[in-house]
Amino acid sequence: MLSSHISARAIGSSIRYNTSRYIGTLGALPAIRKRWKFTSTQKQQQQQSSRAYSRNSPKNEQKTLLKLLENIGSRREVEQYLRIFSEVDQQRFAVIKVGGGVLENELNDLVDSLTFLYRVGLYPIVVHGAGPQLNKKFKEAGIPPGYSVDGVRVTSADMLRIARNVFSDQNLKLVEALEELGTRARPIHGGVFIADYLDKEKYGYVGTITDVRKNAVEASIKMGALPILTCLAETPSGQLLNVNADTAASELAKALKPLKTIYLNEEGQLTNSETKRKIDMINLDEEYDWYMAQPWVKFGTHLKIKESKELLDQLPETSSVAITSANQLQKELFTDSGAGTLIRRGYRLFKYDSLDNVNSENLQSLLEKDPQTVSGYVTAYLSTLSQRPFKIYCDEPYDVAAIVTYDKSAGIPFLEKFSVTEKGSLNDVTDKVWESIKKDNSQLFWVVNGEEKDKAWHFDKSQGSYTKGSQTLFWYGVEDIDKMVSIINQFTASQATPEATPLSKAGTRAYSTSAYQSRDAFSAYNILRRQYSTTASPAKVALIGARGYTGQNFITLVNNHPHLSLSHVSSRELEGKKLEGYTKSEIIYSNLNAEQIKEMQKNGEVDCWVMALPNGICAPFVQAVDDAKAGKSLIVDLSADYRFTNEWTYGLPELGNREALRTATRISNPGCYATGSQLAIAPLVPYVSSPPTVFGVSGYSGAGTKPSPKNDVNYLKDNLIPYSLTNHIHEREISHHLGTTVNFTPHVASFFQGIALTINIPLNKTFKSSEIKELYEQQYKGEKLIKVVGDVPVVKDNAQKHFVKIGGFGVDATGKRVVMIATIDNLLKGAATQALQNINLALGYDETAGIPLE
Ligand code: ARG
């Protein structure tokens, strides 16, 4: 499908058209061609004329035209090019330079071709020469042709007089022939090309064009007549000067910026004089230097390529030059393969192995437009790139970009991204980029997500594929079966949690960026992060509500974290003050409102929002992040607000939702008591006979910074304060998440930091203490933040530690009741450390990165 668009770019790939809309609409052609009208003169002339076109009544006319069209190419091609040529302003379709030889020997073909264009509503602008005719006349008058050493025709006053007549004769000959076929044409003998003497002494009446006046040309088209121009120019004061017709045509083209600049001559092509074969196409950006260096590229060919480059450098990228013959013109214009020689700018491809020279703005916006990229994460994604060897392949305007990464362990290059704009998919730049990838990578694998029909191109490019669900793994060049098996295994394993990296191609827009897609891509991104996080450029964390003890502890943790940095710290009370205890950069407390948060999210300024606000006030900030609609940044909320919300992931990794956390974007961080209690009760939940009771005592840091009796040191001295005797929010939280009722009574004591939980669990079967301990050891094997011990843990030993300690395991005489103790630092594993643990998981870092372990 792509190859059929090869030449679309050359003539107007910036034009959007939907081919399918035109399939089967040939019958409706005149409707598309709204400019196609017959005037009464045309009709009369048609009736008078004996030529093929005019034999038709207007009714049959369409059929004839269509037959002609269909003879030269497929319906699709014709419709496609017709549409492209018709979409630009009428005077911007084509400038056609007609050589004098064509007027002499191929007038009928020329007139037929031009008539054809005219009938389908296109208005080519014709500039003609009259070389052979001039030579003939000069010869008759006994004047030598008068070429100077440098190929310029020296023109005397006598010659100019003759030239003037010859030009107007030739011009009228063409105009008349066109008119005879009902093709309205207008002779334009002057007033368009303004020139200076090239060198009066040396060449006489030879001009170099200084200005082009488009008015006459435009007026002619407006009146519905093809402008037929001679190449005579004049000085501002009106002296006629002779100019080279090719030059005149290209000056006209520079002024009108047409899609096509066409040179019609008898040869009808440029020829490789070495192989004697036609040069089909020249992509100047890639091939110009090569052509210029070829010994066989000389004289006219050399000049034509050089002039075409000079011309096309000044025209839009979509413009191209065609060299063809009068009777091949339709084929050149309305088929993919063309007939003559096409010269276009072509594609300059680039390759980078570092981001230094990449136009990151362009790359970013291309990736951002990719329907499978989560918009907010492009910056972050790109920042992870430099963590492993990679190559970026792209074209100059970033219509296509491919990112191949080289993970040593896999040993086979992985095409991680392949993003194409709509424009890119309409021309063969996609294939060019692909070729360049293939040249560098003898083996490759990649994954594409989406419907079967959207994968056609990939099936075509790959040697093998393996589909599971909506994702297909593609590869080529992988000789080693074992390696392939292992890649397929990885691929299928990654499907369980959707972690593969879906690539995309433009056109695969059937699936939009739904929440699930975002999640998919988010996790893909995380997987990459996780795999390559050794030298990550830090993820940016904003802390909202930084004044509390938890905030402070979190800041300290981030300060020592290998992959995180704080971007913003917001606190109403501390606004404007410098953030102490943070050394990675200087941060001033701000006081962010929802609107600012939305903006920041939109701008991708934050990878992770940490909400450390009192209960009940977080919602507007979360809403602001959502409203930004800029991809899913991670939000970790430390309040109780979302702990009962199904859409949020509850952040207690040790109790079975670690995998969910890896792909989570909304995490509610559990309460301190709730963390300790759940970890302490969970292994015994299947054996609970009636509700466990938890007697919890917290240090007064748990009562926050807002003055109250519960954090009043004097009041706490020699004291213990029970509170929330029933229905404490953590009681609900524990019961909710354990799925069994738990009774919990909190207390606050005079120590600052830490919690002790004394937990009584009635059991439905008898246990020995050692069995219970074993059960716990079993359950928490490998957990770095849980210590199962035999003796009774105490607050003092656990304060300022990042783990939970569970011990005691006193079983009563019946064996059906156990009392155990759990200690936890309310500010750490009870809050900040756990938040960090969750962030690590969700951003794909090592789970305990930045968490001091002992
Ligand atoms: N019809 C297309 C165009 O006008 C393609 C022409 C291709 N020509 C060629 N010589 N390869 O641009």
Short mmCIF file of N, CA, C and O and ligand atoms in Angstrom, two decimals, residues 7 10-11 81 85 260 278 280-281 320 331-342, ligand 1:
data_model
loop_
_atom_site.label_atom_id
_atom_site.label_comp_id
_atom_site.label_asym_id
_atom_site.label_seq_id
_atom_site.Cartn_x
_atom_site.Cartn_y
_atom_site.Cartn_z
N SER A 7 5.01 8.21 -5.33
CA SER A 7 5.18 9.51 -5.95
C SER A 7 4.21 10.56 -5.45
O SER A 7 4.25 11.67 -5.89
N ALA A 10 5.99 13.52 -4.33
CA ALA A 10 6.64 14.36 -5.31
C ALA A 10 5.69 15.43 -5.82
O ALA A 10 6.11 16.50 -6.22
N ILE A 11 4.43 15.13 -5.80
CA ILE A 11 3.55 16.11 -6.37
C ILE A 11 2.61 16.73 -5.38
O ILE A 11 1.92 17.64 -5.69
N TYR A 81 -4.11 11.03 -8.61
CA TYR A 81 -3.33 12.16 -9.10
C TYR A 81 -4.22 13.31 -9.53
O TYR A 81 -3.89 14.47 -9.33
N PHE A 85 -3.69 16.96 -8.14
CA PHE A 85 -3.43 18.10 -9.01
C PHE A 85 -4.53 19.15 -8.91
O PHE A 85 -4.31 20.32 -9.16
N LYS A 260 4.14 20.74 -10.41
CA LYS A 260 5.00 20.12 -11.41
C LYS A 260 5.62 21.18 -12.30
O LYS A 260 4.95 22.11 -12.73
N LYS A 278 16.93 4.62 -19.25
CA LYS A 278 16.24 5.81 -18.78
C LYS A 278 16.54 6.02 -17.29
O LYS A 278 16.58 5.07 -16.52
N ASP A 280 14.86 6.91 -14.22
CA ASP A 280 13.45 6.97 -13.87
C ASP A 280 13.17 8.10 -12.87
O ASP A 280 12.23 8.86 -13.00
N MET A 281 14.05 8.17 -11.89
CA MET A 281 13.77 9.12 -10.82
C MET A 281 15.08 9.56 -10.16
O MET A 281 15.97 8.74 -9.96
N SER A 320 7.90 18.91 -7.93
CA SER A 320 8.89 18.07 -8.60
C SER A 320 9.02 18.49 -10.06
O SER A 320 8.18 19.23 -10.59
N LYS A 331 0.73 9.76 -19.03
CA LYS A 331 1.24 8.62 -18.26
C LYS A 331 2.16 9.10 -17.14
O LYS A 331 2.10 8.60 -16.02
N GLU A 332 2.99 10.07 -17.47
CA GLU A 332 3.89 10.59 -16.44
C GLU A 332 3.08 11.19 -15.28
O GLU A 332 3.42 11.00 -14.13
N LEU A 333 2.02 11.88 -15.62
CA LEU A 333 1.28 12.58 -14.58
C LEU A 333 0.32 11.69 -13.81
O LEU A 333 0.12 11.88 -12.62
N PHE A 334 -0.28 10.73 -14.48
CA PHE A 334 -1.39 10.03 -13.85
C PHE A 334 -1.11 8.58 -13.48
O PHE A 334 -2.03 7.82 -13.21
N THR A 335 0.14 8.20 -13.50
CA THR A 335 0.46 6.86 -13.00
C THR A 335 1.57 6.97 -11.95
O THR A 335 2.31 7.96 -11.91
N ASP A 336 1.67 5.94 -11.16
CA ASP A 336 2.73 5.90 -10.16
C ASP A 336 4.09 5.77 -10.81
O ASP A 336 5.06 6.38 -10.39
N SER A 337 4.14 4.94 -11.82
CA SER A 337 5.45 4.66 -12.40
C SER A 337 5.90 5.77 -13.34
O SER A 337 7.08 5.93 -13.57
N GLY A 338 4.96 6.55 -13.86
CA GLY A 338 5.33 7.63 -14.74
C GLY A 338 5.86 7.13 -16.08
O GLY A 338 5.71 5.95 -16.41
N ALA A 339 6.43 8.06 -16.83
CA ALA A 339 6.92 7.65 -18.15
C ALA A 339 8.30 8.20 -18.42
O ALA A 339 9.13 7.55 -19.05
N GLY A 340 8.57 9.39 -17.93
CA GLY A 340 9.86 10.01 -18.22
C GLY A 340 10.77 9.95 -17.01
O GLY A 340 10.88 8.93 -16.35
N THR A 341 11.41 11.07 -16.75
CA THR A 341 12.30 11.15 -15.60
C THR A 341 11.69 12.12 -14.59
O THR A 341 11.30 13.23 -14.96
N LEU A 342 11.59 11.64 -13.37
CA LEU A 342 11.07 12.50 -12.30
C LEU A 342 12.23 12.95 -11.42
O LEU A 342 13.03 12.13 -11.00
N1 ARG B 1 2.48 10.56 -11.57
C1 ARG B 1 3.39 10.85 -10.56
C2 ARG B 1 3.85 12.28 -10.61
O1 ARG B 1 3.45 13.01 -11.45
C3 ARG B 1 4.55 9.92 -10.61
C4 ARG B 1 5.46 10.08 -11.73
C5 ARG B 1 6.61 9.13 -11.64
N2 ARG B 1 7.51 9.40 -12.70
C6 ARG B 1 8.63 8.75 -12.92
N3 ARG B 1 9.33 9.05 -13.96
N4 ARG B 1 9.07 7.84 -12.10
O2 ARG B 1 4.60 12.70 -9.79
#
